[in-house]
CSV table of C-alpha atoms and ligand atoms in Angstrom, one decimal:
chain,number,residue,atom,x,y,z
R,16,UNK,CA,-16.3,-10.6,-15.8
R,17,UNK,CA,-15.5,-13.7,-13.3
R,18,UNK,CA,-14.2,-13.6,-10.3
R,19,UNK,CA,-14.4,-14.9,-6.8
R,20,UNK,CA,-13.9,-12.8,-4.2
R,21,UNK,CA,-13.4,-13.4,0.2
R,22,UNK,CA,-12.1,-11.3,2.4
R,23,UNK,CA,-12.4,-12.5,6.0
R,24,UNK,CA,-11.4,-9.8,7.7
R,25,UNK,CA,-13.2,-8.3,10.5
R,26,UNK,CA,-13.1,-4.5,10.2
R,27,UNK,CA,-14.0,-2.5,13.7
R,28,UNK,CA,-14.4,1.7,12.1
R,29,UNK,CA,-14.7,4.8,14.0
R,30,UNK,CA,-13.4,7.0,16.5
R,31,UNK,CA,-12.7,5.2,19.9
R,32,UNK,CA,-12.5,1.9,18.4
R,33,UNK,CA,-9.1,1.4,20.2
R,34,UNK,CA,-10.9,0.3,23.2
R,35,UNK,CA,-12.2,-2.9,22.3
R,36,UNK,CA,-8.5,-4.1,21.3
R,37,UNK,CA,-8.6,-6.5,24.1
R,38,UNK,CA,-12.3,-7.9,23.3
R,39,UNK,CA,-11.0,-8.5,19.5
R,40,UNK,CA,-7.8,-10.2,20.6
R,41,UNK,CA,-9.3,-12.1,23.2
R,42,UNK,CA,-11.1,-13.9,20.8
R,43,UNK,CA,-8.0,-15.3,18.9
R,44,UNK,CA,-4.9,-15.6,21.8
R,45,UNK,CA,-4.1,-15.1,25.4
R,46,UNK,CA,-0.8,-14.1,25.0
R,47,UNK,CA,0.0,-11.2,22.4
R,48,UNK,CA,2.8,-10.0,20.0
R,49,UNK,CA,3.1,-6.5,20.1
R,50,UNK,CA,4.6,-5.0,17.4
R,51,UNK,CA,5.6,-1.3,16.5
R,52,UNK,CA,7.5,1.1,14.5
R,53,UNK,CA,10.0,3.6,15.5
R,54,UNK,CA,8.7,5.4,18.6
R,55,UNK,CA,5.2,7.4,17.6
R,56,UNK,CA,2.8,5.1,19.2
R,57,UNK,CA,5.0,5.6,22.4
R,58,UNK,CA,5.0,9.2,22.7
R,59,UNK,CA,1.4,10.2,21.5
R,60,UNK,CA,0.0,7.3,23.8
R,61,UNK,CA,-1.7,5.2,21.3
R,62,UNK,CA,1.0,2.6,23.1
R,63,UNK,CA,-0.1,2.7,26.1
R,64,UNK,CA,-3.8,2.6,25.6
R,65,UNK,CA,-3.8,-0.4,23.5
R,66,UNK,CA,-1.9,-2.1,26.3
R,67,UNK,CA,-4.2,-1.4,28.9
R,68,UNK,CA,-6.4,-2.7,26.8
R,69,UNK,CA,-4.8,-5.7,26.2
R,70,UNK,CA,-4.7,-6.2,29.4
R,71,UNK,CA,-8.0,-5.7,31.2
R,72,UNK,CA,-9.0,-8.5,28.8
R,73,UNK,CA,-6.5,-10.8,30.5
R,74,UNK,CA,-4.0,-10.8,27.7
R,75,UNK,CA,-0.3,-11.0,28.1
R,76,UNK,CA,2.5,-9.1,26.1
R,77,UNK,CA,5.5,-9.5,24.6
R,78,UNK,CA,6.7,-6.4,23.2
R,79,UNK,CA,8.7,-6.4,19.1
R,80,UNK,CA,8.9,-2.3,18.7
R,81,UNK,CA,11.7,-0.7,16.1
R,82,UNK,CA,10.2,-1.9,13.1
R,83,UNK,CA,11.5,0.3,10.4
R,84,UNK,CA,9.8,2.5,7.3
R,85,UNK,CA,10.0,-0.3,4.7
R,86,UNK,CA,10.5,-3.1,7.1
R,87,UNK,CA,13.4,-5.6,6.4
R,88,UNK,CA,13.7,-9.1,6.6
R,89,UNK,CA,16.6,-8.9,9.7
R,90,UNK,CA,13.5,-7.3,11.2
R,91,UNK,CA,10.9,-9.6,10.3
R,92,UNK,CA,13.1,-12.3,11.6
R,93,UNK,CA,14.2,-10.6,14.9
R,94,UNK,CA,10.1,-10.1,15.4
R,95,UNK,CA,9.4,-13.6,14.9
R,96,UNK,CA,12.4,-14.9,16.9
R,97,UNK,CA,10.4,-13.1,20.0
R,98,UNK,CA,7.4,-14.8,19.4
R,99,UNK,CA,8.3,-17.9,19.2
R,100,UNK,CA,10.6,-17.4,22.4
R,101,UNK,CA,7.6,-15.8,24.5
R,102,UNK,CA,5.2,-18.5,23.5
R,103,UNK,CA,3.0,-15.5,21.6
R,104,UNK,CA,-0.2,-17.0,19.9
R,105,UNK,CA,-1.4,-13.9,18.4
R,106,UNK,CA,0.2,-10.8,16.4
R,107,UNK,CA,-1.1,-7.3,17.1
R,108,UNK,CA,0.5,-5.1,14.8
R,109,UNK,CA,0.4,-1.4,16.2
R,110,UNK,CA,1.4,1.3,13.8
R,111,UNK,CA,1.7,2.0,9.8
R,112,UNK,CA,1.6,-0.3,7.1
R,113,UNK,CA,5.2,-0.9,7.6
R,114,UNK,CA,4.8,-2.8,11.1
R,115,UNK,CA,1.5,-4.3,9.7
R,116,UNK,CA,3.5,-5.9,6.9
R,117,UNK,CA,6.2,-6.6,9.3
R,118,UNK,CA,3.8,-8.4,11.9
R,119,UNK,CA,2.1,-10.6,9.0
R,120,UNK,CA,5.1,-12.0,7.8
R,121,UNK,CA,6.5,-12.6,11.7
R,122,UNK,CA,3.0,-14.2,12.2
R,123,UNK,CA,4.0,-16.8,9.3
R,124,UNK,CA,7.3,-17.3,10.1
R,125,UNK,CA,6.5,-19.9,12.9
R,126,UNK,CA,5.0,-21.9,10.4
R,127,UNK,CA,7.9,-21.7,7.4
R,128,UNK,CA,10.4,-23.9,6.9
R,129,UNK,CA,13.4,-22.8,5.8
R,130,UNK,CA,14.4,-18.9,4.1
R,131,UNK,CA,11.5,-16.4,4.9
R,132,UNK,CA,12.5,-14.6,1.5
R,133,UNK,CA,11.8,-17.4,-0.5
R,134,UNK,CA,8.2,-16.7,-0.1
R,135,UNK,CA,8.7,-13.0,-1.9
R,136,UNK,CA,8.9,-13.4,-6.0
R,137,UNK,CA,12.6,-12.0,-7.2
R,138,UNK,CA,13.4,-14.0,-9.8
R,139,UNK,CA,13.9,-17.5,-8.1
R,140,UNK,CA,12.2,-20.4,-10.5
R,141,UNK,CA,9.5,-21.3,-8.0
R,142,UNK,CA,8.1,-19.9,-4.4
R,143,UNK,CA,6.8,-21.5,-1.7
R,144,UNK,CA,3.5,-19.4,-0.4
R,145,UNK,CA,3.1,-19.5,3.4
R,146,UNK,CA,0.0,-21.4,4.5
R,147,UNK,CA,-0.5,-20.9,7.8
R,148,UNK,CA,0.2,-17.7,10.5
R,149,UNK,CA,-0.7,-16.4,14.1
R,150,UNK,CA,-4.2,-14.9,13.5
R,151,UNK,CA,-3.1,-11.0,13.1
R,152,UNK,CA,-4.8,-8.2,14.1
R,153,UNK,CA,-4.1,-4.7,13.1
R,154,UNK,CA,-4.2,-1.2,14.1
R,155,UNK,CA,-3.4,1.4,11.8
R,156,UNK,CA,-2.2,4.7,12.8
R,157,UNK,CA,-1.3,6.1,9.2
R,158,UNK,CA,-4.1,5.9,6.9
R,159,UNK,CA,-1.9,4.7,3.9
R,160,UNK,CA,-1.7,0.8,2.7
R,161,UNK,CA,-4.9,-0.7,3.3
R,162,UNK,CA,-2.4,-3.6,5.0
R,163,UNK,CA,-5.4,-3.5,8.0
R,164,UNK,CA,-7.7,-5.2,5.7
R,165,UNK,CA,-5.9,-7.4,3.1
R,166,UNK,CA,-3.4,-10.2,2.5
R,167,UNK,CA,-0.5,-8.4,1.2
R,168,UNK,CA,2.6,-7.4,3.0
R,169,UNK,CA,6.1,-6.0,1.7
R,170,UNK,CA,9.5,-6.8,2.8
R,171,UNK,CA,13.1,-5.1,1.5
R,172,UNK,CA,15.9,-8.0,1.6
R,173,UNK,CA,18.8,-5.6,2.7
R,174,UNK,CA,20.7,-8.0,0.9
R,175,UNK,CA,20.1,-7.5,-2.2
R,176,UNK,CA,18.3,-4.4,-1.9
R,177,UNK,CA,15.7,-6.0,-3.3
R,178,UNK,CA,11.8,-5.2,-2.5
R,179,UNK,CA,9.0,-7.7,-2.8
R,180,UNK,CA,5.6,-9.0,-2.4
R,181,UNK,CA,3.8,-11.4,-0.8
R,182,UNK,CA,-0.2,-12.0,-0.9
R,183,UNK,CA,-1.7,-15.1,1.0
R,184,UNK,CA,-4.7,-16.2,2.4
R,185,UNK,CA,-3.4,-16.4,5.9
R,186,UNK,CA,-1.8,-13.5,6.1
R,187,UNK,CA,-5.5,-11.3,6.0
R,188,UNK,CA,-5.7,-10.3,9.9
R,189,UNK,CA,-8.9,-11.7,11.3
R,190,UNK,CA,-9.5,-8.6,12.9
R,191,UNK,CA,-8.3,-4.6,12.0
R,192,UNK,CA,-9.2,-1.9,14.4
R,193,UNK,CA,-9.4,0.9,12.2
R,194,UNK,CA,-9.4,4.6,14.7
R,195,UNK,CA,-8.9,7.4,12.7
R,196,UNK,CA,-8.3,9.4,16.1
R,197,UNK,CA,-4.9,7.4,15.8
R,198,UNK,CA,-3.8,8.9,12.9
R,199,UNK,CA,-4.6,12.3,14.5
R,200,UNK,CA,-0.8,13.3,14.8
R,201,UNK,CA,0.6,11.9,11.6
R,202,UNK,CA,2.6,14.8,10.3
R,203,UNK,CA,1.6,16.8,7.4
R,204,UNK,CA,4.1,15.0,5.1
R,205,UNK,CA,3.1,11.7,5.8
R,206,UNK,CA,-0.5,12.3,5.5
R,207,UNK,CA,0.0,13.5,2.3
R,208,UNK,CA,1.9,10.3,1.0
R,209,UNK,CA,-1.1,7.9,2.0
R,210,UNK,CA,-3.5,10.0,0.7
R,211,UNK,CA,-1.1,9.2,-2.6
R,212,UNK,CA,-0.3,6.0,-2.2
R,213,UNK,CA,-4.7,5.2,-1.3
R,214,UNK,CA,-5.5,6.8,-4.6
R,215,UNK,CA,-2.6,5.0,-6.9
R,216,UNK,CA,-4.3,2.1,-5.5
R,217,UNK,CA,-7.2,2.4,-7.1
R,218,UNK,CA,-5.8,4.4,-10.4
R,219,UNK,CA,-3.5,0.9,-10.7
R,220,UNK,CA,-6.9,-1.1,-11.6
R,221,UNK,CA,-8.3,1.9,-13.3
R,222,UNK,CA,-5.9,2.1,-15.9
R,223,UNK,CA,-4.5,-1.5,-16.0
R,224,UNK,CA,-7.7,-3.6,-15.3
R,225,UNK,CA,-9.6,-5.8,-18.1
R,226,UNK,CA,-12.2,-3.7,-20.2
R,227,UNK,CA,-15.6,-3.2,-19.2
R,228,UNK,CA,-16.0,-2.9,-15.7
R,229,UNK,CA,-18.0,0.2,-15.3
R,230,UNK,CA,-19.3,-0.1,-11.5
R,231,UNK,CA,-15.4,-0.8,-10.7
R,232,UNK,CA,-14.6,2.4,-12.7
R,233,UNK,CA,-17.4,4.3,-10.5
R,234,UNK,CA,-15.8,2.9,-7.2
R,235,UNK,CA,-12.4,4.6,-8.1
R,236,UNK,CA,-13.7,7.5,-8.8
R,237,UNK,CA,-15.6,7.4,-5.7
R,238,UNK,CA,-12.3,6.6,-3.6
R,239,UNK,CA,-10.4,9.4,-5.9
R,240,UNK,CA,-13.1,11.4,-5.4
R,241,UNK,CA,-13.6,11.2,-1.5
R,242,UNK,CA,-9.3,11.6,-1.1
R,243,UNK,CA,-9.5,14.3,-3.2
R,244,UNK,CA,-12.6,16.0,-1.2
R,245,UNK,CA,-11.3,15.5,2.5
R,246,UNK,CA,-7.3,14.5,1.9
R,247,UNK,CA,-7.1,18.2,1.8
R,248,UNK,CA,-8.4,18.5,4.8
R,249,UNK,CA,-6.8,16.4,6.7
R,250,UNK,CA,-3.3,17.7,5.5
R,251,UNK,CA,-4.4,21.6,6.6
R,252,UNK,CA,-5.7,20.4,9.9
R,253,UNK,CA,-4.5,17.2,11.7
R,254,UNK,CA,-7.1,16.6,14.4
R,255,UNK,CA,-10.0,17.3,11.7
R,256,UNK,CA,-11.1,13.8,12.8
R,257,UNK,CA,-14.1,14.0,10.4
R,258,UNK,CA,-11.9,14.5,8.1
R,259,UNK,CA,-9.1,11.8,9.2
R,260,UNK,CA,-11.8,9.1,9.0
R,261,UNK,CA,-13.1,9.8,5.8
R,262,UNK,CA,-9.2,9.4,4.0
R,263,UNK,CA,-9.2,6.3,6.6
R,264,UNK,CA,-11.7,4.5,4.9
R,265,UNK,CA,-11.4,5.2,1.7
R,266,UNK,CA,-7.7,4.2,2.2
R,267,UNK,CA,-9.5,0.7,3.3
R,268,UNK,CA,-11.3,0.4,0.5
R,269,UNK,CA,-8.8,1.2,-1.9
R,270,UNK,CA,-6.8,-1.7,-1.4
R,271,UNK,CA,-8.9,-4.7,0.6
R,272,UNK,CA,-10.0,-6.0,-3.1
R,273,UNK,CA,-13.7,-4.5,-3.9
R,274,UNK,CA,-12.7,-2.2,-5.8
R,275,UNK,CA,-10.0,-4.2,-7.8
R,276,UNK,CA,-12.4,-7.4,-8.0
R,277,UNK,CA,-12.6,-8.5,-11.9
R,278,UNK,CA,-10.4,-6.3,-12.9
R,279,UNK,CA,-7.1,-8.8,-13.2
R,280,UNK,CA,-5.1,-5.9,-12.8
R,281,UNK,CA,-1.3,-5.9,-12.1
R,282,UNK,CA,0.8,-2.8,-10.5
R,283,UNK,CA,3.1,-1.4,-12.8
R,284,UNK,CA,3.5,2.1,-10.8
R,285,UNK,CA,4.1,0.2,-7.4
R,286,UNK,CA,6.5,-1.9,-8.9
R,287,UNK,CA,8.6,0.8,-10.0
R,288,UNK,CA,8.5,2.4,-7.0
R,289,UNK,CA,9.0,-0.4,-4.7
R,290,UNK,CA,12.4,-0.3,-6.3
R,291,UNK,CA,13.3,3.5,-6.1
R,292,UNK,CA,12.2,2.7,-1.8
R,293,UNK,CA,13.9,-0.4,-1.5
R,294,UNK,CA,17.7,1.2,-2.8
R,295,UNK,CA,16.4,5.2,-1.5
R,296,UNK,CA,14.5,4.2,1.4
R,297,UNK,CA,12.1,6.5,0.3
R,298,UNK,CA,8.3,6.8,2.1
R,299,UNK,CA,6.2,4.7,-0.6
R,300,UNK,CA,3.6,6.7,-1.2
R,301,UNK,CA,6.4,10.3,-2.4
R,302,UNK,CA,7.7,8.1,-4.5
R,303,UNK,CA,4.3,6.9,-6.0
R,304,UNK,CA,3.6,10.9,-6.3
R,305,UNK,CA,6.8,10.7,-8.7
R,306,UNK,CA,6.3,7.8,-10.6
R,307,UNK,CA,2.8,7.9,-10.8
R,308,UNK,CA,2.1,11.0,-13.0
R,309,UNK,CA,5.2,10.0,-15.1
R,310,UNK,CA,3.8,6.3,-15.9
R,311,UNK,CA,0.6,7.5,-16.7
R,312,UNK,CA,2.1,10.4,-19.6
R,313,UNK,CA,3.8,7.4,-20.9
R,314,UNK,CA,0.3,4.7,-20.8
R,315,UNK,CA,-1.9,7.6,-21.7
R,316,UNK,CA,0.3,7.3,-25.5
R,317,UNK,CA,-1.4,4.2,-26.0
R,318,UNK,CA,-4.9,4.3,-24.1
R,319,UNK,CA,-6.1,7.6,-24.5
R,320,UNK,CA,-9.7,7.1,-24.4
R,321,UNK,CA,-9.0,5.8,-20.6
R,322,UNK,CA,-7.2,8.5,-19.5
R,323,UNK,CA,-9.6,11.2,-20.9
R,324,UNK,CA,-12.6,8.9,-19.1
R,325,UNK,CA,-10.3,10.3,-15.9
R,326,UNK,CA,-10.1,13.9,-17.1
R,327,UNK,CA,-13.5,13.4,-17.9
R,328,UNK,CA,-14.8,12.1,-15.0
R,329,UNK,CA,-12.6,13.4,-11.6
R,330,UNK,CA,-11.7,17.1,-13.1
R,331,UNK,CA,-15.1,17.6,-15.0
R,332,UNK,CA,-13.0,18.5,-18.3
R,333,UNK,CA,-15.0,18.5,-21.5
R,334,UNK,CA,-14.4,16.0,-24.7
R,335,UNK,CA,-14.0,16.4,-28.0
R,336,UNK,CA,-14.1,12.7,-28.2
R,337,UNK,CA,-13.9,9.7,-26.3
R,338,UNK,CA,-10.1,9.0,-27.0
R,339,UNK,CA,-9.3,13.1,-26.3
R,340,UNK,CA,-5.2,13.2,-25.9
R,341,UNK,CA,-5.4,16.8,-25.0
R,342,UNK,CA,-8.0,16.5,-22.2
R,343,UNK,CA,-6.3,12.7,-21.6
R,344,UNK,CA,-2.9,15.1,-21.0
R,345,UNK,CA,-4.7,18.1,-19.2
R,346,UNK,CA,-6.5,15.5,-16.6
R,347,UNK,CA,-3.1,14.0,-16.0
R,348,UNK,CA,-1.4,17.6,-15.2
R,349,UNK,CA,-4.4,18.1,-12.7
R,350,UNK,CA,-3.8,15.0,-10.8
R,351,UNK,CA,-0.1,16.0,-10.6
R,352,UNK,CA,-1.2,19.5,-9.7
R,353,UNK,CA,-3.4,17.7,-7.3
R,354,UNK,CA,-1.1,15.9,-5.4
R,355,UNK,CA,1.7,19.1,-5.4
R,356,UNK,CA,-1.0,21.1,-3.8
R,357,UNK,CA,-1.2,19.0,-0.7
R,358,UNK,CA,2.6,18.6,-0.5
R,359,UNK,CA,4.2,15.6,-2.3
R,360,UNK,CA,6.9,15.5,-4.5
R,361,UNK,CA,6.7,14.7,-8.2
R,362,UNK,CA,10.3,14.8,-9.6
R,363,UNK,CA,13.0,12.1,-8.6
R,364,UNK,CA,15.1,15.0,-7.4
R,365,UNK,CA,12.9,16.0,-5.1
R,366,UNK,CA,13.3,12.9,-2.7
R,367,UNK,CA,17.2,12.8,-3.4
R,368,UNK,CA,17.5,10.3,-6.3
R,369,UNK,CA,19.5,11.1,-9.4
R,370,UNK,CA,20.0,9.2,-12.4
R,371,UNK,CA,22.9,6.8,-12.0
R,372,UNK,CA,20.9,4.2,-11.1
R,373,UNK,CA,18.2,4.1,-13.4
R,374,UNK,CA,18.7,0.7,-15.7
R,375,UNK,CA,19.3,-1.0,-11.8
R,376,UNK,CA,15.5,-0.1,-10.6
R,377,UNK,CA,14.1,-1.4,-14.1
R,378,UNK,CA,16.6,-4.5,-13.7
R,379,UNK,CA,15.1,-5.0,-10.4
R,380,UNK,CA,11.3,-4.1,-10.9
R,381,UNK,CA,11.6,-6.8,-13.3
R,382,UNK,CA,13.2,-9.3,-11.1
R,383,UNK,CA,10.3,-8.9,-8.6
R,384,UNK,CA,7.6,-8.5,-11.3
R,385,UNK,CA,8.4,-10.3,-14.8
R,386,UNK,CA,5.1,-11.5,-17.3
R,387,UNK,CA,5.6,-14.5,-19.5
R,388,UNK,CA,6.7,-12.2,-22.0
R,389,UNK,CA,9.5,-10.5,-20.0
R,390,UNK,CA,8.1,-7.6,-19.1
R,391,UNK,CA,6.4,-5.9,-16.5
R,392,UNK,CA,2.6,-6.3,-16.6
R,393,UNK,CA,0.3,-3.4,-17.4
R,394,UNK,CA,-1.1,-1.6,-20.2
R,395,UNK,CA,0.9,-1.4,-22.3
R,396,UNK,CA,3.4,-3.9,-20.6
R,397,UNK,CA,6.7,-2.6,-20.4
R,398,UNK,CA,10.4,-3.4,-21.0
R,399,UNK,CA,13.4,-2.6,-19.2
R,400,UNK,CA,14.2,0.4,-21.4
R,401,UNK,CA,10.3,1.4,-20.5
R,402,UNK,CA,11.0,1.9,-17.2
R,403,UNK,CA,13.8,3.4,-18.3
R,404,UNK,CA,12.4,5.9,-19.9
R,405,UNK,CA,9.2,6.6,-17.7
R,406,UNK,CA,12.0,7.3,-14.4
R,407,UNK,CA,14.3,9.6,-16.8
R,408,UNK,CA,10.8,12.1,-17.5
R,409,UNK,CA,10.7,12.2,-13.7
R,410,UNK,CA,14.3,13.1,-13.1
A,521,NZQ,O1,7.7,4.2,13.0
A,521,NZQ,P1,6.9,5.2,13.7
A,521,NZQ,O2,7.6,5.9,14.8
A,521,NZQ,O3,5.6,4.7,14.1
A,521,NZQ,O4,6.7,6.4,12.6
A,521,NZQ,C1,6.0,6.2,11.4
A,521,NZQ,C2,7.0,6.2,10.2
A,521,NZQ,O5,8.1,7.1,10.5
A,521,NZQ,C3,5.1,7.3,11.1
A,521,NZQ,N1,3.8,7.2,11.7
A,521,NZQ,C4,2.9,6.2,11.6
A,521,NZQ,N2,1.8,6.4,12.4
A,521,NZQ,C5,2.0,7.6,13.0
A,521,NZQ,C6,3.3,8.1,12.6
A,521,NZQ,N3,3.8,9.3,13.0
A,521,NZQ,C7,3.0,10.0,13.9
A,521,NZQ,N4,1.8,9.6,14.3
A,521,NZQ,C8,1.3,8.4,13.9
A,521,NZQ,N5,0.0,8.1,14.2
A,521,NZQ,O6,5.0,7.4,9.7
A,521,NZQ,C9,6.2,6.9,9.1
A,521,NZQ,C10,5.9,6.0,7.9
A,521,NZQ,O7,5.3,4.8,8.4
A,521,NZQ,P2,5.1,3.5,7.4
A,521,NZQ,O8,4.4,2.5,8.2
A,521,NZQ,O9,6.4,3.2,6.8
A,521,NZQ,O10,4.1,4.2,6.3
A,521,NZQ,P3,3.0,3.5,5.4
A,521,NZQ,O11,1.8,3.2,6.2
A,521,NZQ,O12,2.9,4.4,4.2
A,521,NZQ,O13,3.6,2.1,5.0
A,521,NZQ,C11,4.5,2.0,3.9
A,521,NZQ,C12,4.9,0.6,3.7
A,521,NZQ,O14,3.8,-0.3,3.3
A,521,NZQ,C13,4.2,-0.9,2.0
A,521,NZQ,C14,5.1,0.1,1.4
A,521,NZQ,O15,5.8,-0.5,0.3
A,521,NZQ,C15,6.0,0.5,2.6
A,521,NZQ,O16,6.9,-0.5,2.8
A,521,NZQ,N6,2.9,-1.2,1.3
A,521,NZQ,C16,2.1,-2.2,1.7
A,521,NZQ,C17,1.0,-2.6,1.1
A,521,NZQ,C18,0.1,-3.7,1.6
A,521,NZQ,N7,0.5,-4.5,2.5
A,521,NZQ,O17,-1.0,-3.9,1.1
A,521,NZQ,C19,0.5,-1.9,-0.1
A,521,NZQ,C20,1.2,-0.6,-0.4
A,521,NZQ,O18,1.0,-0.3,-1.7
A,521,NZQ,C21,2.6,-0.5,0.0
A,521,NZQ,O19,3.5,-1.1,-1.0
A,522,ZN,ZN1,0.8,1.5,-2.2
């Protein structure tokens, strides 16, 4: 193993931590960008809390709401369009990890020259990385992404239909406010995608990191672990706040870097996916609960002795051997049974897709996400008719 690792971000936890908005951004602007998603911060009044508490600490506001569930780059622009027009010089972003994606690329955008999407890969011979942005801070009201705590933010060109990545330095907030009393009226549905999309996180390391990295292995299994302990809970009963901050912060730590730290591990399953959202406009994390069990039948043929470690280790199922393809398949059907049993879908036609399309998502996964060798990064690496065949055993 070697590896560097920083994250810089300041990370406020616990119930009531909405409060001390205005202290945090005090610290970085006077005059704040407000951004939110389609309406649910307005009428649970999460809105008007965090404005109140914007401004007893003296802080202006200019308001960006109407960012949609995977955010476009219209919207980015419109976002960063009102910024620069109100003289913001700080982003709070107010909502899921589509308005905190949103708000870190608007943050950037008063620094970049020229097209915004140039900084996404898709298939262009070079990008230009942003280097500097509005400090950000975030406020997550969907316990989902881990967006509060990292670098990372993703943006559909409506263009082309096309859904990319960008990870920078300065888009990490500086600060994220992470309430779990927020995410106390997220609806059953959506609660059960993050707890999906929190746990493919960390399975993307698991199963596509380097070799030997056995105290990374043990903190997946503790963030699989935990979801799988109080996700549950938190999809039967919605103001269980104990249990809403315990999926909160493992959704944190899935995806602000400890756990994927020496791993060098791409993201085949969010690749595909991002594709089957960008076109479907799917929520990310039902289709993650498709793709996910279907890419892992199709790795598990050539790393057996990972996947029965997962059987082995999350569903307590006994080994023959260390590379056990029956346990290695049994484990798999758990976590599939898993994520059925607290309500997300795990065929293609259960969020509305068919399979016209299906050569176009592998066309465009790799567009976004091609390795020197032409195909997507992962173990094994796969090639267009991969893909292929990994959507068609979801259809
Ligand atoms: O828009 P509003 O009205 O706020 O409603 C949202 C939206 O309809 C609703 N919601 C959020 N908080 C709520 C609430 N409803 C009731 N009560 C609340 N407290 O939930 C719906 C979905 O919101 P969205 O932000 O789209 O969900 P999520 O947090 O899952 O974010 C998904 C986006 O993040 C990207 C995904 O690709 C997708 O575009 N990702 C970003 C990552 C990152 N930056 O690190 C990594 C992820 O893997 C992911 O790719
Ligand atoms: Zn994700």
């Amino acid at each position: 193993m070697k590896f560097e690792f920083r994250n810089p971000t300041h990370l406020v936890f616990g119930a009531g931590s909405l409060s001390r908005l205005g202290e945090m951004v005090g610290a970085h602007g006077k005059k704040a960008l407000l951004v939110t998603g389609g309406g649910s911060v307005r009428r649970n009044g999460t809105f008007d809390r965090a404005v109140s508490s914007l401004k007893a600490s003296g802080i202006a506001v200019a308001e960006c709401s109407g960012v949609e569930p995977n955010p476009r780059l219209s919207t980015v622009q419109r976002g960063a369009e009102i910024a620069r027009r109100e003289g913001c010089d700080v982003v709070v972003a107010l909502g899921g990890g589509s308005v905190m994606d949103a708000s870190k690329v608007m943050a950037a955008a008063l620094f970049y020259e020229g097209d915004l999407w140039e900084m996404f890969p898709h298939g262009q011979a070079s990008r230009r990385l942003p280097e500097r942005a509005l400090p950000i801070v975030t406020v997550p009201t969907l316990a989902a992404t881990g967006s509060e705590m990292n670098g990372g933010a993703v943006i559909t060109d409506e263009k082309s239909t096309v859904k990319s990545f960008v990870t920078a330095r300065c888009l990490y907030p500086q600060t994220a406010i992470v309430d779990p009393e927020l995410t106390a009226n997220v609806p059953q549905d959506q609660t059960a995608y993050g707890i999906c999309d929190l746990i493919t996180h960390v399975t993307e390391s698991y199963f596509n990191g380097v070799d030997g990295t056995p105290l990374q292995d043990r903190f997946a299994e503790g963030v699989i672990l935990t979801a799988m302990e109080w996700g549950p809970k938190a999809v039967a009963d919605g103001l269980d706040i104990e249990a809403r901050a315990q999926v909160q912060w493992a959704s944190v730590v899935a995806l602000n870097g400890w756990v994927q730290i020496g791993t060098l591990s791409p993201y085949p399953v969010h690749m595909i996916e991002h594709s089957l959202s960008a076109h479907h406009d799917i929520a990310h994390g039902a289709g993650l609960a498709v793709v996910g069990p279907a890419w892992m039948r199709f790795a598990a043929k050539t790393r057996p002795e990972r996947f029965a470690q997962f059987s082995e280790r999350l569903f307590g199922l006994p080994l023959q051997r260390p590379e056990d393809a029956e346990a290695a398949a049994q484990g798999i059907d758990r976590f599939e049974a898993f994520l059925r049993s607290i309500g997300c879908p795990t065929r293609l036609s259960e969020v509305g897709i068919g399979g016209a399309l299906l050569e176009r998502y592998a066309k465009d996964t790799l567009l976004v996400a091609r390795g020197a060798d032409g195909r997507l990064p992962g173990r094994p690496a796969m090639s267009e008719k991969d893909i292929v065949e990994v959507l068609h055993s979801a259809l």
